[in-house]
PDB file of C-alpha atoms in Angstrom:
ATOM      1  CA  GLY Q  23     -50.077-178.613  85.324  1.00 83.00           C
ATOM      2  CA  ASP Q  24     -51.026-178.714  81.770  1.00 92.00           C
ATOM      3  CA  LEU Q  25     -53.874-175.822  81.710  1.00 92.00           C
ATOM      4  CA  MET Q  26     -51.884-174.617  84.813  1.00 92.00           C
ATOM      5  CA  GLN Q  27     -48.434-174.271  84.507  1.00 93.00           C
ATOM      6  CA  GLY Q  28     -47.907-175.762  81.165  1.00 94.00           C
ATOM      7  CA  TYR Q  29     -45.995-178.671  81.906  1.00 94.00           C
ATOM      8  CA  SER Q  30     -47.250-181.814  80.799  1.00 94.00           C
ATOM      9  CA  MET Q  31     -47.718-183.944  83.856  1.00 92.00           C
ATOM     10  CA  GLN Q  32     -46.193-187.192  82.150  1.00 90.00           C
ATOM     11  CA  TRP Q  33     -42.547-185.577  80.923  1.00 92.00           C
ATOM     12  CA  TRP Q  34     -43.000-184.217  84.774  1.00 92.00           C
ATOM     13  CA  LYS Q  35     -43.983-188.244  86.570  1.00 90.00           C
ATOM     14  CA  ASN Q  36     -40.948-189.514  84.579  1.00 89.00           C
ATOM     15  CA  LYS Q  37     -38.072-186.596  85.233  1.00 90.00           C
ATOM     16  CA  HIS Q  38     -38.994-186.702  88.989  1.00 91.00           C
ATOM     17  CA  ASN Q  39     -39.158-189.438  89.801  1.00 91.00           C
ATOM     18  CA  GLY Q  40     -36.244-190.663  88.037  1.00 89.00           C
ATOM     19  CA  HIS Q  41     -34.450-188.048  90.174  1.00 92.00           C
ATOM     20  CA  HIS Q  42     -36.166-189.241  93.370  1.00 94.00           C
ATOM     21  CA  ALA Q  43     -34.194-192.947  92.494  1.00 91.00           C
ATOM     22  CA  VAL Q  44     -30.916-191.866  92.478  1.00 92.00           C
ATOM     23  CA  PRO Q  45     -30.634-187.693  92.984  1.00 94.00           C
ATOM     24  CA  ASN Q  46     -27.753-186.743  92.327  1.00 94.00           C
ATOM     25  CA  LEU Q  47     -25.957-189.621  90.645  1.00 93.00           C
ATOM     26  CA  HIS Q  48     -23.914-189.480  87.653  1.00 88.00           C
ATOM     27  CA  ASN Q  49     -24.194-191.010  84.022  1.00 85.00           C
ATOM     28  CA  SER Q  50     -22.559-193.344  83.312  1.00 83.00           C
ATOM     29  CA  THR Q  51     -21.370-192.385  80.128  1.00 81.00           C
ATOM     30  CA  ALA Q  52     -21.477-188.981  78.345  1.00 78.00           C
ATOM     31  CA  VAL Q  53     -24.336-190.712  76.195  1.00 80.00           C
ATOM     32  CA  SER Q  54     -26.309-193.406  79.243  1.00 81.00           C
ATOM     33  CA  GLN Q  55     -29.367-192.717  80.641  1.00 80.00           C
ATOM     34  CA  ASP Q  56     -28.948-193.773  83.987  1.00 84.00           C
ATOM     35  CA  GLY Q  57     -28.032-190.927  86.466  1.00 88.00           C
ATOM     36  CA  ASP Q  58     -30.070-188.538  87.955  1.00 91.00           C
ATOM     37  CA  PRO Q  59     -32.134-186.259  85.695  1.00 90.00           C
ATOM     38  CA  ASP Q  60     -31.822-183.318  87.375  1.00 91.00           C
ATOM     39  CA  ILE Q  61     -27.975-182.712  87.158  1.00 91.00           C
ATOM     40  CA  ASP Q  62     -27.923-184.068  83.714  1.00 90.00           C
ATOM     41  CA  THR Q  63     -26.563-180.692  82.989  1.00 92.00           C
ATOM     42  CA  MET Q  64     -23.190-181.130  80.512  1.00 92.00           C
ATOM     43  CA  PRO Q  65     -22.262-178.885  78.732  1.00 94.00           C
ATOM     44  CA  LEU Q  66     -23.727-175.903  80.436  1.00 95.00           C
ATOM     45  CA  LEU Q  67     -23.055-177.743  83.786  1.00 96.00           C
ATOM     46  CA  ALA Q  68     -20.848-180.214  85.824  1.00 95.00           C
ATOM     47  CA  TRP Q  69     -21.571-180.807  89.223  1.00 95.00           C
ATOM     48  CA  SER Q  70     -17.826-182.337  89.133  1.00 93.00           C
ATOM     49  CA  LEU Q  71     -15.209-183.348  87.479  1.00 93.00           C
ATOM     50  CA  LYS Q  72     -15.669-186.562  86.437  1.00 91.00           C
ATOM     51  CA  GLN Q  73     -19.103-184.786  84.572  1.00 92.00           C
ATOM     52  CA  ALA Q  74     -17.069-181.955  82.596  1.00 93.00           C
ATOM     53  CA  GLN Q  75     -15.388-184.231  81.111  1.00 91.00           C
ATOM     54  CA  SER Q  76     -17.207-186.137  80.732  1.00 90.00           C
ATOM     55  CA  PHE Q  77     -18.283-185.031  76.677  1.00 91.00           C
ATOM     56  CA  ARG Q  78     -14.315-185.922  75.963  1.00 90.00           C
ATOM     57  CA  GLU Q  79     -15.216-188.897  74.510  1.00 89.00           C
ATOM     58  CA  LEU Q  80     -17.849-188.034  72.748  1.00 89.00           C
ATOM     59  CA  ARG Q  81     -14.847-186.432  70.315  1.00 88.00           C
ATOM     60  CA  ALA Q  82     -12.058-188.442  68.425  1.00 89.00           C
ATOM     61  CA  ASP Q  83      -9.296-186.749  69.701  1.00 88.00           C
ATOM     62  CA  GLY Q  84     -10.118-187.002  73.434  1.00 86.00           C
ATOM     63  CA  LYS Q  85     -10.538-183.596  74.254  1.00 89.00           C
ATOM     64  CA  ASP Q  86     -12.704-181.285  75.329  1.00 90.00           C
ATOM     65  CA  SER Q  87     -14.549-178.845  73.056  1.00 92.00           C
ATOM     66  CA  PRO Q  88     -13.646-174.971  73.169  1.00 94.00           C
ATOM     67  CA  PHE Q  89     -17.911-174.476  73.775  1.00 96.00           C
ATOM     68  CA  VAL Q  90     -17.392-177.569  77.230  1.00 95.00           C
ATOM     69  CA  LYS Q  91     -14.511-175.685  78.565  1.00 94.00           C
ATOM     70  CA  PHE Q  92     -15.965-171.974  78.185  1.00 96.00           C
ATOM     71  CA  MET Q  93     -19.168-172.901  79.596  1.00 96.00           C
ATOM     72  CA  ILE Q  94     -16.841-174.628  82.261  1.00 96.00           C
ATOM     73  CA  ARG Q  95     -14.874-172.063  83.161  1.00 96.00           C
ATOM     74  CA  TRP Q  96     -16.553-169.524  83.898  1.00 97.00           C
ATOM     75  CA  GLN Q  97     -19.692-172.182  84.556  1.00 97.00           C
ATOM     76  CA  ALA Q  98     -20.047-170.201  88.069  1.00 97.00           C
ATOM     77  CA  PHE Q  99     -21.273-167.084  86.053  1.00 97.00           C
ATOM     78  CA  THR Q 100     -23.339-167.786  83.565  1.00 96.00           C
ATOM     79  CA  TYR Q 101     -25.778-170.298  86.765  1.00 96.00           C
ATOM     80  CA  PHE Q 102     -28.122-167.281  86.717  1.00 95.00           C
ATOM     81  CA  PRO Q 103     -28.999-166.524  83.231  1.00 95.00           C
ATOM     82  CA  ILE Q 104     -28.878-169.914  82.926  1.00 95.00           C
ATOM     83  CA  LEU Q 105     -31.252-170.498  85.413  1.00 94.00           C
ATOM     84  CA  LEU Q 106     -33.315-167.562  83.689  1.00 94.00           C
ATOM     85  CA  LEU Q 107     -34.205-170.072  80.765  1.00 94.00           C
ATOM     86  CA  ALA Q 108     -35.424-173.010  82.992  1.00 93.00           C
ATOM     87  CA  ARG Q 109     -38.602-172.138  82.297  1.00 94.00           C
ATOM     88  CA  LEU Q 110     -38.644-172.487  78.637  1.00 95.00           C
ATOM     89  CA  SER Q 111     -36.723-176.168  78.279  1.00 93.00           C
ATOM     90  CA  TRP Q 112     -39.609-177.535  80.602  1.00 93.00           C
ATOM     91  CA  LEU Q 113     -42.453-175.455  78.483  1.00 95.00           C
ATOM     92  CA  ASN Q 114     -40.337-177.158  74.607  1.00 94.00           C
ATOM     93  CA  GLU Q 115     -40.404-180.522  76.966  1.00 93.00           C
ATOM     94  CA  SER Q 116     -44.098-180.846  78.324  1.00 94.00           C
ATOM     95  CA  PHE Q 117     -45.363-179.334  74.840  1.00 94.00           C
ATOM     96  CA  LYS Q 118     -42.889-181.985  72.532  1.00 92.00           C
ATOM     97  CA  THR Q 119     -44.392-185.141  75.181  1.00 91.00           C
ATOM     98  CA  ALA Q 120     -47.573-183.977  75.701  1.00 92.00           C
ATOM     99  CA  TYR Q 121     -48.040-183.728  71.505  1.00 92.00           C
ATOM    100  CA  GLY Q 122     -45.708-187.066  70.288  1.00 88.00           C
ATOM    101  CA  LEU Q 123     -43.114-184.504  68.554  1.00 89.00           C
ATOM    102  CA  GLY Q 124     -39.918-185.923  71.163  1.00 85.00           C
ATOM    103  CA  ALA Q 125     -38.823-187.137  74.450  1.00 80.00           C
ATOM    104  CA  SER Q 126     -36.563-185.756  76.442  1.00 77.00           C
ATOM    105  CA  SER Q 127     -34.877-187.944  77.556  1.00 76.00           C
ATOM    106  CA  GLU Q 128     -33.489-192.085  76.486  1.00 76.00           C
ATOM    107  CA  ASN Q 129     -35.994-192.584  79.231  1.00 77.00           C
ATOM    108  CA  ALA Q 130     -38.599-191.120  78.372  1.00 81.00           C
ATOM    109  CA  LYS Q 131     -38.770-192.153  75.067  1.00 81.00           C
ATOM    110  CA  LEU Q 132     -38.710-195.287  75.766  1.00 81.00           C
ATOM    111  CA  GLU Q 133     -41.597-195.311  78.537  1.00 81.00           C
ATOM    112  CA  MET Q 134     -43.151-193.699  75.668  1.00 82.00           C
ATOM    113  CA  GLN Q 135     -43.153-195.894  73.572  1.00 82.00           C
ATOM    114  CA  ARG Q 136     -44.440-198.568  76.237  1.00 85.00           C
ATOM    115  CA  LYS Q 137     -47.268-197.209  77.713  1.00 83.00           C
ATOM    116  CA  GLY Q 138     -47.784-193.484  76.174  1.00 83.00           C
ATOM    117  CA  LEU Q 139     -49.416-190.696  77.474  1.00 86.00           C
ATOM    118  CA  GLN Q 140     -51.442-191.268  80.120  1.00 87.00           C
ATOM    119  CA  TYR Q 141     -54.176-188.903  79.997  1.00 91.00           C
ATOM    120  CA  PRO Q 142     -53.316-187.962  76.208  1.00 92.00           C
ATOM    121  CA  LEU Q 143     -56.125-185.685  76.151  1.00 95.00           C
ATOM    122  CA  LEU Q 144     -56.294-183.962  79.150  1.00 95.00           C
ATOM    123  CA  GLU Q 145     -52.690-183.348  78.475  1.00 94.00           C
ATOM    124  CA  ARG Q 146     -53.396-182.626  74.776  1.00 96.00           C
ATOM    125  CA  ALA Q 147     -56.718-179.652  76.105  1.00 96.00           C
ATOM    126  CA  GLY Q 148     -54.546-178.948  78.915  1.00 96.00           C
ATOM    127  CA  ILE Q 149     -51.976-177.343  77.083  1.00 96.00           C
ATOM    128  CA  ALA Q 150     -53.410-176.082  74.535  1.00 97.00           C
ATOM    129  CA  MET Q 151     -55.722-174.161  76.902  1.00 97.00           C
ATOM    130  CA  HIS Q 152     -52.939-173.200  78.843  1.00 96.00           C
ATOM    131  CA  TRP Q 153     -50.765-171.234  75.166  1.00 97.00           C
ATOM    132  CA  ALA Q 154     -54.025-169.545  74.382  1.00 97.00           C
ATOM    133  CA  TRP Q 155     -54.399-168.557  78.257  1.00 96.00           C
ATOM    134  CA  VAL Q 156     -50.675-166.923  78.063  1.00 96.00           C
ATOM    135  CA  VAL Q 157     -50.500-165.653  74.319  1.00 96.00           C
ATOM    136  CA  ALA Q 158     -54.374-163.254  75.191  1.00 96.00           C
ATOM    137  CA  LEU Q 159     -52.834-162.310  78.095  1.00 96.00           C
ATOM    138  CA  SER Q 160     -49.042-160.875  76.868  1.00 96.00           C
ATOM    139  CA  SER Q 161     -50.752-159.559  73.727  1.00 96.00           C
ATOM    140  CA  GLY Q 162     -53.326-157.620  76.159  1.00 95.00           C
ATOM    141  CA  PHE Q 163     -55.994-159.430  74.834  1.00 95.00           C
ATOM    142  CA  GLY Q 164     -54.728-158.166  71.340  1.00 93.00           C
ATOM    143  CA  ARG Q 165     -54.053-153.929  72.572  1.00 95.00           C
ATOM    144  CA  PHE Q 166     -49.864-155.112  72.853  1.00 95.00           C
ATOM    145  CA  SER Q 167     -47.415-154.884  70.093  1.00 96.00           C
ATOM    146  CA  ILE Q 168     -45.811-157.888  68.821  1.00 95.00           C
ATOM    147  CA  GLY Q 169     -42.511-156.634  70.404  1.00 96.00           C
ATOM    148  CA  TYR Q 170     -44.224-155.723  73.775  1.00 97.00           C
ATOM    149  CA  SER Q 171     -46.045-159.016  73.635  1.00 97.00           C
ATOM    150  CA  LEU Q 172     -43.006-160.855  73.300  1.00 97.00           C
ATOM    151  CA  MET Q 173     -41.155-159.136  76.246  1.00 97.00           C
ATOM    152  CA  TYR Q 174     -43.688-159.572  78.496  1.00 96.00           C
ATOM    153  CA  PHE Q 175     -43.551-163.121  77.805  1.00 97.00           C
ATOM    154  CA  LEU Q 176     -40.580-163.213  78.205  1.00 97.00           C
ATOM    155  CA  THR Q 177     -39.966-161.600  81.752  1.00 96.00           C
ATOM    156  CA  ALA Q 178     -42.528-163.606  83.547  1.00 95.00           C
ATOM    157  CA  THR Q 179     -41.929-167.069  82.366  1.00 96.00           C
ATOM    158  CA  CYS Q 180     -38.025-166.356  82.427  1.00 95.00           C
ATOM    159  CA  SER Q 181     -38.025-165.112  85.742  1.00 95.00           C
ATOM    160  CA  CYS Q 182     -40.625-167.529  86.556  1.00 93.00           C
ATOM    161  CA  GLY Q 183     -37.819-170.229  85.927  1.00 91.00           C
ATOM    162  CA  LEU Q 184     -35.358-168.041  87.932  1.00 92.00           C
ATOM    163  CA  PHE Q 185     -37.610-168.640  91.279  1.00 92.00           C
ATOM    164  CA  LEU Q 186     -38.797-172.207  90.382  1.00 90.00           C
ATOM    165  CA  ALA Q 187     -34.919-173.524  89.307  1.00 89.00           C
ATOM    166  CA  LEU Q 188     -33.596-171.393  92.772  1.00 88.00           C
ATOM    167  CA  VAL Q 189     -35.793-173.284  94.908  1.00 91.00           C
ATOM    168  CA  PHE Q 190     -35.549-176.391  93.177  1.00 89.00           C
ATOM    169  CA  GLY Q 191     -31.344-175.863  93.047  1.00 90.00           C
ATOM    170  CA  LEU Q 192     -30.978-175.434  96.683  1.00 93.00           C
ATOM    171  CA  GLY Q 193     -32.182-178.799  97.022  1.00 95.00           C
ATOM    172  CA  HIS Q 194     -28.983-180.600  95.789  1.00 95.00           C
ATOM    173  CA  ASN Q 195     -27.236-178.403  93.922  1.00 95.00           C
ATOM    174  CA  GLY Q 196     -23.866-178.725  95.366  1.00 93.00           C
ATOM    175  CA  MET Q 197     -24.447-181.057  97.811  1.00 95.00           C
ATOM    176  CA  ALA Q 198     -22.809-184.876  97.667  1.00 93.00           C
ATOM    177  CA  THR Q 199     -22.656-186.381  94.176  1.00 93.00           C
ATOM    178  CA  TYR Q 200     -21.598-190.156  93.572  1.00 92.00           C
ATOM    179  CA  ASP Q 201     -21.066-193.007  90.391  1.00 87.00           C
ATOM    180  CA  ALA Q 202     -23.182-195.482  90.249  1.00 76.00           C
ATOM    181  CA  THR Q 203     -20.879-197.974  91.281  1.00 76.00           C
ATOM    182  CA  THR Q 204     -19.660-196.277  94.815  1.00 82.00           C
ATOM    183  CA  ARG Q 205     -23.445-195.291  95.613  1.00 86.00           C
ATOM    184  CA  PRO Q 206     -24.378-195.861  99.160  1.00 89.00           C
ATOM    185  CA  ASP Q 207     -27.533-197.136 100.394  1.00 90.00           C
ATOM    186  CA  PHE Q 208     -30.991-194.972 100.035  1.00 90.00           C
ATOM    187  CA  TRP Q 209     -31.204-193.444 103.437  1.00 89.00           C
ATOM    188  CA  LYS Q 210     -27.249-191.474 102.810  1.00 90.00           C
ATOM    189  CA  LEU Q 211     -28.032-190.704  99.668  1.00 92.00           C
ATOM    190  CA  GLN Q 212     -31.703-189.402 100.443  1.00 93.00           C
ATOM    191  CA  VAL Q 213     -29.746-187.812 103.305  1.00 93.00           C
ATOM    192  CA  THR Q 214     -25.815-186.636 102.099  1.00 93.00           C
ATOM    193  CA  THR Q 215     -27.583-185.074  98.369  1.00 95.00           C
ATOM    194  CA  THR Q 216     -29.896-183.085 100.118  1.00 95.00           C
ATOM    195  CA  ARG Q 217     -30.747-179.621 101.628  1.00 96.00           C
ATOM    196  CA  ASN Q 218     -32.673-178.878 103.567  1.00 96.00           C
ATOM    197  CA  ILE Q 219     -33.450-174.205 103.478  1.00 96.00           C
ATOM    198  CA  ILE Q 220     -34.004-172.384 107.353  1.00 96.00           C
ATOM    199  CA  GLY Q 221     -34.581-169.040 107.933  1.00 95.00           C
ATOM    200  CA  GLY Q 222     -31.864-166.509 108.486  1.00 96.00           C
ATOM    201  CA  HIS Q 223     -29.869-163.690 106.653  1.00 95.00           C
ATOM    202  CA  GLY Q 224     -32.904-161.422 107.304  1.00 95.00           C
ATOM    203  CA  PHE Q 225     -35.255-164.221 105.863  1.00 96.00           C
ATOM    204  CA  PRO Q 226     -37.468-165.205 108.136  1.00 97.00           C
ATOM    205  CA  GLN Q 227     -38.279-168.763 108.568  1.00 95.00           C
ATOM    206  CA  PHE Q 228     -42.651-168.054 107.342  1.00 95.00           C
ATOM    207  CA  PHE Q 229     -41.598-166.463 104.434  1.00 96.00           C
ATOM    208  CA  VAL Q 230     -39.194-169.454 103.340  1.00 96.00           C
ATOM    209  CA  ASP Q 231     -41.279-171.478 104.162  1.00 95.00           C
ATOM    210  CA  TRP Q 232     -43.789-170.097 101.457  1.00 94.00           C
ATOM    211  CA  LEU Q 233     -41.270-169.647  99.434  1.00 94.00           C
ATOM    212  CA  CYS Q 234     -40.625-173.039  98.855  1.00 94.00           C
ATOM    213  CA  GLY Q 235     -43.774-174.372  99.194  1.00 92.00           C
ATOM    214  CA  GLY Q 236     -42.858-177.624 101.683  1.00 91.00           C
ATOM    215  CA  LEU Q 237     -39.614-177.908  99.843  1.00 92.00           C
ATOM    216  CA  GLN Q 238     -37.732-176.814 102.391  1.00 95.00           C
ATOM    217  CA  TYR Q 239     -38.004-179.550 104.197  1.00 95.00           C
ATOM    218  CA  GLN Q 240     -36.293-181.528 100.470  1.00 95.00           C
ATOM    219  CA  VAL Q 241     -34.425-184.137 102.415  1.00 94.00           C
ATOM    220  CA  ASP Q 242     -37.643-185.455 104.528  1.00 95.00           C
ATOM    221  CA  HIS Q 243     -40.078-184.715 101.190  1.00 95.00           C
ATOM    222  CA  HIS Q 244     -36.916-187.483  99.763  1.00 95.00           C
ATOM    223  CA  LEU Q 245     -36.837-189.712 102.507  1.00 94.00           C
ATOM    224  CA  PHE Q 246     -41.121-190.147 102.032  1.00 94.00           C
ATOM    225  CA  PRO Q 247     -41.980-188.887  99.568  1.00 93.00           C
ATOM    226  CA  MET Q 248     -45.602-189.777  99.269  1.00 93.00           C
ATOM    227  CA  MET Q 249     -46.027-187.745 102.846  1.00 94.00           C
ATOM    228  CA  PRO Q 250     -48.066-184.943 102.815  1.00 93.00           C
ATOM    229  CA  ARG Q 251     -46.458-182.039 102.823  1.00 91.00           C
ATOM    230  CA  HIS Q 252     -48.195-180.581 106.213  1.00 91.00           C
ATOM    231  CA  ASN Q 253     -46.572-184.079 108.265  1.00 95.00           C
ATOM    232  CA  LEU Q 254     -42.856-182.719 106.957  1.00 93.00           C
ATOM    233  CA  ALA Q 255     -42.238-180.384 109.789  1.00 91.00           C
ATOM    234  CA  LYS Q 256     -43.222-183.312 112.294  1.00 92.00           C
ATOM    235  CA  CYS Q 257     -41.060-186.047 110.136  1.00 93.00           C
ATOM    236  CA  HIS Q 258     -37.743-183.270 110.455  1.00 92.00           C
ATOM    237  CA  THR Q 259     -37.693-183.124 113.769  1.00 91.00           C
ATOM    238  CA  LEU Q 260     -37.565-187.562 114.233  1.00 93.00           C
ATOM    239  CA  VAL Q 261     -35.368-187.091 110.931  1.00 92.00           C
ATOM    240  CA  GLU Q 262     -33.000-185.041 112.082  1.00 89.00           C
ATOM    241  CA  SER Q 263     -32.745-187.011 115.114  1.00 90.00           C
ATOM    242  CA  PHE Q 264     -32.445-190.365 113.250  1.00 90.00           C
ATOM    243  CA  CYS Q 265     -29.473-188.741 111.443  1.00 88.00           C
ATOM    244  CA  LYS Q 266     -27.499-187.513 114.666  1.00 86.00           C
ATOM    245  CA  GLU Q 267     -28.259-190.705 115.827  1.00 89.00           C
ATOM    246  CA  TRP Q 268     -26.409-192.738 113.351  1.00 87.00           C
ATOM    247  CA  GLY Q 269     -24.002-190.070 111.908  1.00 84.00           C
ATOM    248  CA  VAL Q 270     -25.822-189.272 108.697  1.00 83.00           C
ATOM    249  CA  GLU Q 271     -24.797-185.239 107.970  1.00 81.00           C
ATOM    250  CA  TYR Q 272     -27.902-184.429 107.835  1.00 85.00           C
ATOM    251  CA  HIS Q 273     -27.532-180.499 105.884  1.00 93.00           C
ATOM    252  CA  GLU Q 274     -29.088-177.132 106.730  1.00 94.00           C
ATOM    253  CA  ALA Q 275     -29.479-173.823 105.293  1.00 96.00           C
ATOM    254  CA  ASP Q 276     -30.495-170.517 104.244  1.00 96.00           C
ATOM    255  CA  LEU Q 277     -31.044-168.940 100.931  1.00 96.00           C
ATOM    256  CA  VAL Q 278     -28.050-166.662 101.493  1.00 96.00           C
ATOM    257  CA  VAL Q 279     -26.451-169.648 102.297  1.00 97.00           C
ATOM    258  CA  GLY Q 280     -27.128-172.206 100.235  1.00 96.00           C
ATOM    259  CA  THR Q 281     -26.843-169.989  97.673  1.00 95.00           C
ATOM    260  CA  VAL Q 282     -23.397-169.465  97.520  1.00 96.00           C
ATOM    261  CA  GLU Q 283     -22.856-172.751  98.697  1.00 96.00           C
ATOM    262  CA  VAL Q 284     -23.495-173.557  94.724  1.00 96.00           C
ATOM    263  CA  LEU Q 285     -21.861-170.930  93.257  1.00 97.00           C
ATOM    264  CA  GLN Q 286     -18.563-172.499  95.490  1.00 97.00           C
ATOM    265  CA  HIS Q 287     -19.425-175.424  94.580  1.00 97.00           C
ATOM    266  CA  LEU Q 288     -18.893-174.528  90.441  1.00 97.00           C
ATOM    267  CA  GLN Q 289     -16.221-172.927  91.088  1.00 97.00           C
ATOM    268  CA  LYS Q 290     -14.415-175.877  92.779  1.00 97.00           C
ATOM    269  CA  VAL Q 291     -15.012-177.600  89.838  1.00 96.00           C
ATOM    270  CA  SER Q 292     -14.006-175.147  87.571  1.00 96.00           C
ATOM    271  CA  ASP Q 293     -10.742-174.663  89.529  1.00 96.00           C
ATOM    272  CA  ASP Q 294     -10.223-178.424  89.269  1.00 95.00           C
ATOM    273  CA  PHE Q 295     -10.547-179.392  85.667  1.00 94.00           C
ATOM    274  CA  ILE Q 296      -8.638-176.212  84.418  1.00 92.00           C
ATOM    275  CA  VAL Q 297      -6.130-177.387  86.573  1.00 91.00           C
ATOM    276  CA  ASP Q 298      -6.676-180.988  85.086  1.00 86.00           C
ATOM    277  CA  MET Q 299      -6.894-180.281  81.989  1.00 80.00           C
ATOM    278  CA  ILE Q 300      -3.577-177.482  82.157  1.00 80.00           C
ATOM    279  CA  LYS Q 301      -1.564-180.987  83.945  1.00 75.00           C
ATOM    280  CA  GLU Q 302      -2.962-182.533  80.799  1.00 70.00           C
ATOM    281  CA  PHE Q 303      -2.092-180.160  77.787  1.00 64.00           C
ATOM    282  CA  PRO Q 304       0.836-178.528  79.815  1.00 62.00           C
ATOM    283  CA  ALA Q 305       1.299-177.433  75.343  1.00 56.00           C
ATOM    284  CA  MET Q 306      -1.576-175.037  76.673  1.00 52.00           C
TER     285      MET Q 306
END
């Protein structure tokens, strides 16, 4: 991860382990860190009305800031542009983690204070070599202009971030969200907050399998995160049968339908946010 992608192993483990423990679970307050870090996206995106309104507690007047109002209102349209910046954000957080320049969350900060980096020299050397290669490649090994090099880097990085974030996002975005006080049991929490991806709308299953790299079986991966991905297809049949037997919702969608579901969910949260804002502040 450090060498090939520029991602800190320690940063990823902290972030991803937290996500697996409480997928789509909201932080209890705007400043707490007891929810899923993958949906801790305010003030850029909100996955429920409660989350959309969570920043009110940070302001003395108890109202939404103009920036929050703008972002939540248009989030269904800004979703894809924001995904373009995902890899830049992950690279920044990884670099800071590896070199002790900051932490991506309070949980990560606490972990670093208690344990530090597990492999500090390997992490820093790997990220340093990654960036040395990126600079060399983006500059055409010294042949490209600064402007061309910058555009090459941004095109490669942003497109990579878009595809990664699309695959990650389809697994959970637009699915059920919960509060810490109303969360269901482990099995239902993992299944109802997760979406499997299947072929459809012109995308054959073998393409989905290649693009998602095993994450098309996101439900099964969340239930058994240590299972090797070549066994997930077999596990999928058993999990689906078990869910039907016990009446637990098990959701699958293709790439197109899943993306539409995400955008529709974001739009619904926007609509609910605007309606509620008008009810509370009718003078607006």
